[in-house]
Coordinates of C-alpha atoms and ligand atoms in Angstrom, one line a residue:
X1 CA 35.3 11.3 7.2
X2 CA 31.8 10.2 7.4
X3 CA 29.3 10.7 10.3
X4 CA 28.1 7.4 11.7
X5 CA 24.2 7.7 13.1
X6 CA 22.6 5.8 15.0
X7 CA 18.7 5.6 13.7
X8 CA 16.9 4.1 16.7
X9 CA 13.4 2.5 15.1
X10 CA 15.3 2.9 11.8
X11 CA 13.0 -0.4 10.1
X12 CA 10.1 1.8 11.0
X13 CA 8.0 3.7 9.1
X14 CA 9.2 7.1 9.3
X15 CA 12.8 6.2 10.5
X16 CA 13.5 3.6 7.1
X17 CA 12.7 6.4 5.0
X18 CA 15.1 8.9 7.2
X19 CA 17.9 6.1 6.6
X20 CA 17.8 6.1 2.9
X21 CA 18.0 10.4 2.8
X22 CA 20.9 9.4 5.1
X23 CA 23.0 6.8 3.1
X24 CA 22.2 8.7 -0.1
X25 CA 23.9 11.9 1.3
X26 CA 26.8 9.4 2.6
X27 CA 26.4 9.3 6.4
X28 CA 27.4 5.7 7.4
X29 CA 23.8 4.5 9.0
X30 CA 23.1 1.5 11.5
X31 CA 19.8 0.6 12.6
X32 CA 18.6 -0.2 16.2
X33 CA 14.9 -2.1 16.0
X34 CA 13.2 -4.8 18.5
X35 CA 11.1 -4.8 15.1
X36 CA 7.9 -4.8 17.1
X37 CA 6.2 -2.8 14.8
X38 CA 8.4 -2.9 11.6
X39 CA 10.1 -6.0 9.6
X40 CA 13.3 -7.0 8.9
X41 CA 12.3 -6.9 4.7
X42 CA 12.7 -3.5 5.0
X43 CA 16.4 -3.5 5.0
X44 CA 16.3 -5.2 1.7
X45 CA 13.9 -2.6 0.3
X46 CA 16.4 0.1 1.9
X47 CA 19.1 -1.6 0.1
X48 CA 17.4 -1.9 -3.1
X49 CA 16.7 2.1 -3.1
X50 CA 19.9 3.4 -1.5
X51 CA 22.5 0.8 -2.5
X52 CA 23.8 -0.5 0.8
X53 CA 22.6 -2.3 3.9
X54 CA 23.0 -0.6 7.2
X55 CA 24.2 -2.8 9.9
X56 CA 21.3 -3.8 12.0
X57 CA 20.9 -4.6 15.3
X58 CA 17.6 -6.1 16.6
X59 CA 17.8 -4.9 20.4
X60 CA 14.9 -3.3 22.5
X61 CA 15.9 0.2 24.3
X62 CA 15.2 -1.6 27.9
X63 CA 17.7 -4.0 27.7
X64 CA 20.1 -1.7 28.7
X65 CA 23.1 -4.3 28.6
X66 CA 22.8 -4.8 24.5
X67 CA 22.0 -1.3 24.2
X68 CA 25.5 -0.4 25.9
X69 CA 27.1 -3.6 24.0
X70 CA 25.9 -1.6 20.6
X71 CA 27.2 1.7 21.7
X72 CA 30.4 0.5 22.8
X73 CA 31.5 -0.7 19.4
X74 CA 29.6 1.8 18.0
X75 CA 31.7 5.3 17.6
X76 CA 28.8 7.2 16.9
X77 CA 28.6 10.9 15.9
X78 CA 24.8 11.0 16.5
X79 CA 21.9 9.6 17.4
X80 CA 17.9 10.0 15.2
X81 CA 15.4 8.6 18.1
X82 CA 12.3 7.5 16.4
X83 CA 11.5 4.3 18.3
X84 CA 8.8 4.4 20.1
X85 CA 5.0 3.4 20.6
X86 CA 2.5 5.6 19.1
X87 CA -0.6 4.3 18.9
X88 CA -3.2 6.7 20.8
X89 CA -6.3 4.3 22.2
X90 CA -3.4 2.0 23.0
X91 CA -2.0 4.2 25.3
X92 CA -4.9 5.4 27.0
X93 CA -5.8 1.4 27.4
X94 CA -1.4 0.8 28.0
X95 CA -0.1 3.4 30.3
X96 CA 2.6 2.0 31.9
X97 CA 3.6 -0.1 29.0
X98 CA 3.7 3.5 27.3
X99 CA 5.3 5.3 29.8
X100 CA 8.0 2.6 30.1
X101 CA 8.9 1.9 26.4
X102 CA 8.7 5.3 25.5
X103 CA 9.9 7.4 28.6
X104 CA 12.3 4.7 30.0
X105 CA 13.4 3.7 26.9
X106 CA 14.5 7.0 26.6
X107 CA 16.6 7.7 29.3
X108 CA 18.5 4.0 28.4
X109 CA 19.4 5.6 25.2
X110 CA 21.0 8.7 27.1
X111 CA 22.8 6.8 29.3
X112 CA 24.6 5.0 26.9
X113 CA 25.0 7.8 24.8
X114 CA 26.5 9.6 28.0
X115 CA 28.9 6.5 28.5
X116 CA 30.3 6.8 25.4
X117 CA 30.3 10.6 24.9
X118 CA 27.9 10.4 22.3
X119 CA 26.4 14.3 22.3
X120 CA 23.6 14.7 19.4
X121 CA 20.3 13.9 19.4
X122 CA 17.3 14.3 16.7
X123 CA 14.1 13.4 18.7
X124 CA 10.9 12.3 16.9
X125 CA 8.5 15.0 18.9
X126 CA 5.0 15.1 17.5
X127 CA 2.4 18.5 17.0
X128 CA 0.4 16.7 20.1
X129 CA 2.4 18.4 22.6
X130 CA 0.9 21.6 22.0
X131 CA -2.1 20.3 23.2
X132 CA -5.3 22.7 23.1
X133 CA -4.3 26.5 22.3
X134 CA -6.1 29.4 21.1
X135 CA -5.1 29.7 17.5
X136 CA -4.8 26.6 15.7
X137 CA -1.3 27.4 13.5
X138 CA 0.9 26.2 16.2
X139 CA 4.5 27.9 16.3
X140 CA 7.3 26.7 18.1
X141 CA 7.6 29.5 20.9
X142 CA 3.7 28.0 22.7
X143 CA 4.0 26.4 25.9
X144 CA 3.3 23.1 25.5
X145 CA 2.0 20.4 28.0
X146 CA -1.2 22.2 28.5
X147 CA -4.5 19.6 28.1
X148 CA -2.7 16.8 26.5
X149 CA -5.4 14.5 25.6
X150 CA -3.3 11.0 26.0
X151 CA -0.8 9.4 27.5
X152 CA 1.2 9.0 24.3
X153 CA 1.2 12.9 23.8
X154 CA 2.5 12.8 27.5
X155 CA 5.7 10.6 26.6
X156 CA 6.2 13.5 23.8
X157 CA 6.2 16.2 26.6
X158 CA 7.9 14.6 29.1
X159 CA 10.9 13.1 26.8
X160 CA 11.3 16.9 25.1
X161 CA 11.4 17.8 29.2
X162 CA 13.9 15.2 29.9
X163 CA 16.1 16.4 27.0
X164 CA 15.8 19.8 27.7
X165 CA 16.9 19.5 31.3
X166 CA 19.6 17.0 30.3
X167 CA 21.1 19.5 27.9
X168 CA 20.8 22.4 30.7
X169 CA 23.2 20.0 32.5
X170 CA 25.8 19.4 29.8
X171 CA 26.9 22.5 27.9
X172 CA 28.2 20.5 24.5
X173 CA 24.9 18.6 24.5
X174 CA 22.7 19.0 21.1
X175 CA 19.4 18.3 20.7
X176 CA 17.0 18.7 18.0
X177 CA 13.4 18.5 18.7
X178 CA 11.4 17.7 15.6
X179 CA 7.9 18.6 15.9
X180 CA 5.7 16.1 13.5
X181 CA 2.4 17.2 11.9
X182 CA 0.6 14.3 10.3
X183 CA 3.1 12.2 8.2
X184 CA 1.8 10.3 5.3
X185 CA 2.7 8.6 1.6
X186 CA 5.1 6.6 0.4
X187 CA 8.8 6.4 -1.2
X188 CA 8.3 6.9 -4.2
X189 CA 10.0 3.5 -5.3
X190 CA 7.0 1.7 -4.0
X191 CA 9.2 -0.5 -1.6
X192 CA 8.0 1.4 1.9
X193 CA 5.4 3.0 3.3
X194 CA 3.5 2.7 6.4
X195 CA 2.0 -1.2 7.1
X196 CA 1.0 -1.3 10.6
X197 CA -0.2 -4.2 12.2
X198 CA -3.8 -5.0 13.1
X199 CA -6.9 -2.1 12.3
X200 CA -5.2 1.1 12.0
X201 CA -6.1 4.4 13.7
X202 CA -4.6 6.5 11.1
X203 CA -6.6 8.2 8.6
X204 CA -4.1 7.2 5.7
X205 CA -3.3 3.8 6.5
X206 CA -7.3 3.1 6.9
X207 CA -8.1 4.4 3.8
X208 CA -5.4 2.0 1.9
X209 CA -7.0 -1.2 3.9
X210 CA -10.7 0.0 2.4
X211 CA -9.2 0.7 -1.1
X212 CA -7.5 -2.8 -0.8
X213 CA -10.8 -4.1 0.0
X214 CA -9.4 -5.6 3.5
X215 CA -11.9 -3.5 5.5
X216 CA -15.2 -2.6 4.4
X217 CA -15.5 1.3 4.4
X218 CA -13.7 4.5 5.9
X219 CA -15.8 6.0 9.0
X220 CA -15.6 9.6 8.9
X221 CA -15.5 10.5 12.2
X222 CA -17.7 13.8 12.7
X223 CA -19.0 16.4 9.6
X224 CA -19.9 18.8 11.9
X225 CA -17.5 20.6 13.0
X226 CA -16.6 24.3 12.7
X227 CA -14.6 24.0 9.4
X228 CA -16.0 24.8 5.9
X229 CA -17.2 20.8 4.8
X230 CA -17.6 20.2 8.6
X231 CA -15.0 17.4 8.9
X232 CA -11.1 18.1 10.8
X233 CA -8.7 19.6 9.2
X234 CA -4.9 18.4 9.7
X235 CA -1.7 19.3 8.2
X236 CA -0.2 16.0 6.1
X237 CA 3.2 15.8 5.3
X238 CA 5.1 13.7 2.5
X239 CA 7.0 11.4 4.8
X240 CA 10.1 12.2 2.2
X241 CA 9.8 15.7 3.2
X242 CA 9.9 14.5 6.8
X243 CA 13.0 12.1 6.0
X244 CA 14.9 15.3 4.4
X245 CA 14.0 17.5 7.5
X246 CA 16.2 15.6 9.4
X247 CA 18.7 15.8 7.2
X248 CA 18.5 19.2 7.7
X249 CA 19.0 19.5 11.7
X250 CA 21.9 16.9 11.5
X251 CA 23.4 19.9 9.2
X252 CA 22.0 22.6 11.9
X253 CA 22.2 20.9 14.6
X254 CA 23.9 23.3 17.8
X255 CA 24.4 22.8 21.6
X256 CA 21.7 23.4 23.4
X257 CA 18.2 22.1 22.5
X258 CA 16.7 23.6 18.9
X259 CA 13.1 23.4 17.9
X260 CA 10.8 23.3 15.1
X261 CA 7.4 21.8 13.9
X262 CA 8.1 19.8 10.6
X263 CA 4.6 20.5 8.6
X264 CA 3.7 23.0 5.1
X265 CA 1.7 25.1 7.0
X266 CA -1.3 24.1 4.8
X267 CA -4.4 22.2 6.2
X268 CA -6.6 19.3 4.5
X269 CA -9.9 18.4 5.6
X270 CA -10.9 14.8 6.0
X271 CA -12.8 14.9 3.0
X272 CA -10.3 16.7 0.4
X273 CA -7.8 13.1 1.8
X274 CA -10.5 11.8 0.7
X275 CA -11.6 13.2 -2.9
X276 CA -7.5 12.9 -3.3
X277 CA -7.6 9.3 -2.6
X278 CA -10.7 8.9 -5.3
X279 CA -9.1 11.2 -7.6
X280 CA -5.9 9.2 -8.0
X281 CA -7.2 6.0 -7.9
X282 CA -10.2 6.7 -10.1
X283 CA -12.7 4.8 -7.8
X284 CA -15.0 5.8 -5.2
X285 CA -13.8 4.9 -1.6
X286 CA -16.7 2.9 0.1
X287 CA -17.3 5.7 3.3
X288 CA -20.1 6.9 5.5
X289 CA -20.0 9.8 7.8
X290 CA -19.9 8.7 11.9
X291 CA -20.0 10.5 15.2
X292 CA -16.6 12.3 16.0
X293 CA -13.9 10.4 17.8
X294 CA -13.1 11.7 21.4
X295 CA -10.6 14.2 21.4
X296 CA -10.2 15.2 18.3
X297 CA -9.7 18.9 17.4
X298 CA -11.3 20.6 14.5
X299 CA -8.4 21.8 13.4
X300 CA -4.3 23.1 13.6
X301 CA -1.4 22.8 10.9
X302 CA 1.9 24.4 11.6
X303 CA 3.6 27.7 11.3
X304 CA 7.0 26.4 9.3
X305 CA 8.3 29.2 8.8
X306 CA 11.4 28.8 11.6
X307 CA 12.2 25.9 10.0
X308 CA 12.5 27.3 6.4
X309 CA 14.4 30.7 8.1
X310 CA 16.8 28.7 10.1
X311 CA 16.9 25.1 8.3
X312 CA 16.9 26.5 4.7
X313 CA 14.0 23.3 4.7
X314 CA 10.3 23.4 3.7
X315 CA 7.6 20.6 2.3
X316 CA 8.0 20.1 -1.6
X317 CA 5.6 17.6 -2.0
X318 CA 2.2 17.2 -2.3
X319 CA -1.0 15.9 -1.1
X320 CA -1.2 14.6 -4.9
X321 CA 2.4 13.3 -4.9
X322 CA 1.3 11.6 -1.1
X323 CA -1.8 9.9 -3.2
X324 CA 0.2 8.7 -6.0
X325 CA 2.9 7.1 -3.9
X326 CA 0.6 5.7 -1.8
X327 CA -1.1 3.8 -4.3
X328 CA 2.1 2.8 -5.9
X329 CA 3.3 1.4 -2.1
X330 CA -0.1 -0.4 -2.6
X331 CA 0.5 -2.1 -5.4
X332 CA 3.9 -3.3 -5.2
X333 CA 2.8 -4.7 -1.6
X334 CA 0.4 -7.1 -3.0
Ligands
NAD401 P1 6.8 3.0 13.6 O1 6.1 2.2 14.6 O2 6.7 2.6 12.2 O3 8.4 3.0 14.0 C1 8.8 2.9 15.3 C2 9.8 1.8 15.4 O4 10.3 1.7 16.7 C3 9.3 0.4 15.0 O5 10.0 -0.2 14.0 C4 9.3 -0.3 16.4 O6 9.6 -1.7 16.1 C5 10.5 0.4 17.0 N1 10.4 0.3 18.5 C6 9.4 0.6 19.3 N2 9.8 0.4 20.6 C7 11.0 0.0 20.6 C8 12.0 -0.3 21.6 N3 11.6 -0.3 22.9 N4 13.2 -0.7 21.3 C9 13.6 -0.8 20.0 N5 12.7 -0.4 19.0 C10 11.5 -0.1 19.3 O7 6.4 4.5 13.8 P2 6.7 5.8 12.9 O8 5.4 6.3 12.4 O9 7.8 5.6 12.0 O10 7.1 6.8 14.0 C11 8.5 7.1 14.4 C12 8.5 8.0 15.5 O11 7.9 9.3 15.1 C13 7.8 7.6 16.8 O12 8.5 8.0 17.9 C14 6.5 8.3 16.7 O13 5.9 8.5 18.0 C15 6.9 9.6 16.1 N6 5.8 10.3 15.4 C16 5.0 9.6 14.5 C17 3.9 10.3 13.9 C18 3.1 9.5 12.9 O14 2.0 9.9 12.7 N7 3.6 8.4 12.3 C19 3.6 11.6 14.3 C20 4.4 12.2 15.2 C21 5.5 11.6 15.8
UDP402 N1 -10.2 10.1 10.8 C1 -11.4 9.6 10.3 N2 -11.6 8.3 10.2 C2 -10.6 7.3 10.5 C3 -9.4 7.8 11.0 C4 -9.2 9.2 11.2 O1 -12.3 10.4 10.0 O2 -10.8 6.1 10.4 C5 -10.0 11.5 11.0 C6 -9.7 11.9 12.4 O3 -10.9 12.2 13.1 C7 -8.9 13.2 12.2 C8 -8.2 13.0 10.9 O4 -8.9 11.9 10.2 O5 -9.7 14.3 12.1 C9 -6.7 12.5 11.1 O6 -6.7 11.5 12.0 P1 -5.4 10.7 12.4 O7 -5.7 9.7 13.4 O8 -4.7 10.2 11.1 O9 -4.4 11.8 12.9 P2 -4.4 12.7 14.2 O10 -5.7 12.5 14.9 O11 -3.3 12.3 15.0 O12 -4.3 14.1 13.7

């Protein structure tokens, strides 16, 4: 029989593209979304790509009552826990708001999941909660927590502390913490992609508002730092690749709590995004060079080698592949 998961923030970016790997390897998917940052046309596009529509339900992780309504009829195998607020200057400006959606949000999900004996969990961890260390290809095995620049980061830690202490408790507990580098593109259908609301922070998604001519030019936030064209350097991952990660630690998934940063191990500067961008689209991105945004670090990527050893996964796209989807996701959106 088929596993039945539970994608938490499943109309999201990341999460929508994770529920179409899902339904075309035949798990049985439903969707949990207070759709404050995603739309309910995305289920459509998800069932134009994969073929069916998962069951949705729009419910927000602090209302605990609906959440324990949708877990009770639920019979799930699993859980993939992507919802969540991640918008950096928001949290420094939204603390509490962050702390509470994110953290508290959290340990609402576990409970119902403990209710209802539910005992795996894929948690959206990000490369943030390595924080400053001294060599900037972060492997699994640092100590994280150390100079974490936000409070968004800080939900990150503090939610991989949560689970890890949770799972010490219960012996059958899994968890899988996936360890994000920076996620970018496009499915490669055109019909989602990342669309955030309002001016976004993102390098990508700002780059597709200037080429759309929606904002006037792309700031690049500092040339000189100590990297060869001066600007930071950041490892960007297809979000396909990052779907079919997770498909990878449902298959791998063990009790106790397993690890691994989800990046190819191969930087980009701001400005090869950037002559990418141009190169694909032929036209030259309207951009000027700015002071450097606080807290920014020159540089890090990831060491994925543990997850290609242990997950039989690694990235198999590129930053050219990222471009061309992009701009495909750009034009079917207008
Ligand atoms: P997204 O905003 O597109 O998706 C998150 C979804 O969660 C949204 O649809 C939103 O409506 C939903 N949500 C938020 N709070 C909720 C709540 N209380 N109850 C129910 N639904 C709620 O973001 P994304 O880029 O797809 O990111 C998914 C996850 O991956 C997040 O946890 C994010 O922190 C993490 N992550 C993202 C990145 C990135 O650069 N995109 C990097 C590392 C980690
Ligand atoms: N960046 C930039 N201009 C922008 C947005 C981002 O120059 O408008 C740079 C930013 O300084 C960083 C890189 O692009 O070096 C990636 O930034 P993003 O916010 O996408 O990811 P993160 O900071 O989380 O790595």
């Amino acid at each position: 029989m088929s596993q039945r998961i539970l994608v938490t923030g499943g109309t999201g970016y990341i999460g929508s593209h994770t529920v179409v790997e899902l339904l075309s390897a035949g798990y049985e998917v439903e969707i949990l979304d207070n759709l404050y940052n995603s739309k309910i046309e995305v289920l459509d596009k998800i069932e134009q790509i994969a073929g069916t529509k998962p069951k949705f339900h729009k419910v927000d992780l602090l209302d605990m009552n609906a959440l324990q309504e949708v877990f009770n009829g639920g019979n799930f195998d699993a859980v993939i826990h992507f919802a969540g607020l991640k918008a950096v200057p928001e949290s420094v400006e939204k603390p509490l708001e962050y702390y509470e959606n994110n953290v508290a949000g959290t340990l609402n999900l576990l409970k119902a999941m403990r209710s209802t004996g539910v005992k795996k969990i894929i948690f959206s961890s990000s490369a943030t909660v390595y924080g400053i260390q001294e060599s900037p290809e972060y492997v699994e095995t640092m100590q994280t927590g150390g100079q974490l620049s936000n409070p968004y980061g800080r939900t990150k830690y503090f939610i991989e502390e949560i689970l890890k202490d949770y799972s010490a408790m219960d012996p059958d507990f899994q968890v899988g913490l996936l360890r994000y580098f920076n996620p970018v593109g496009a499915h490669p259908s055109g019909l989602l992609g990342e669309d955030p609301n309002g001016i976004p922070n993102n390098l990508m998604p700002f780059i597709m508002r200037v080429a759309e001519g929606r904002l006037p030019e792309l700031k690049i936030f500092g040339d000189d730092y100590p990297t060869e064209d001066g600007t930071c350097r950041r490892d960007y991952i297809h979000v396909v690749d990052l779907a079919k990660g997770h498909m990878a630690m449902l298959d791998h998934l063990k009790p106790g709590v397993s690890i691994f940063n989800l990046g190819s191990g191969k930087p980009s500067s701001v400005k090869e995004i950037v002559s990418a961008f141009e190169r694909a689209s032929g036209k030259e991105l309207p951009k000027s060079i700015a002071a450097r945004r606080a807290g920014d670090l020159p540089e890090f990527w990831a060491n994925p080698s543990k997850a290609e050893a242990e997950l039989g996964w690694k990235t198999e796209l590129t930053i050219d592949d990222v471009m061309r989807d992009t701009l495909n996701f750009i034009e079917k959106s207008n």
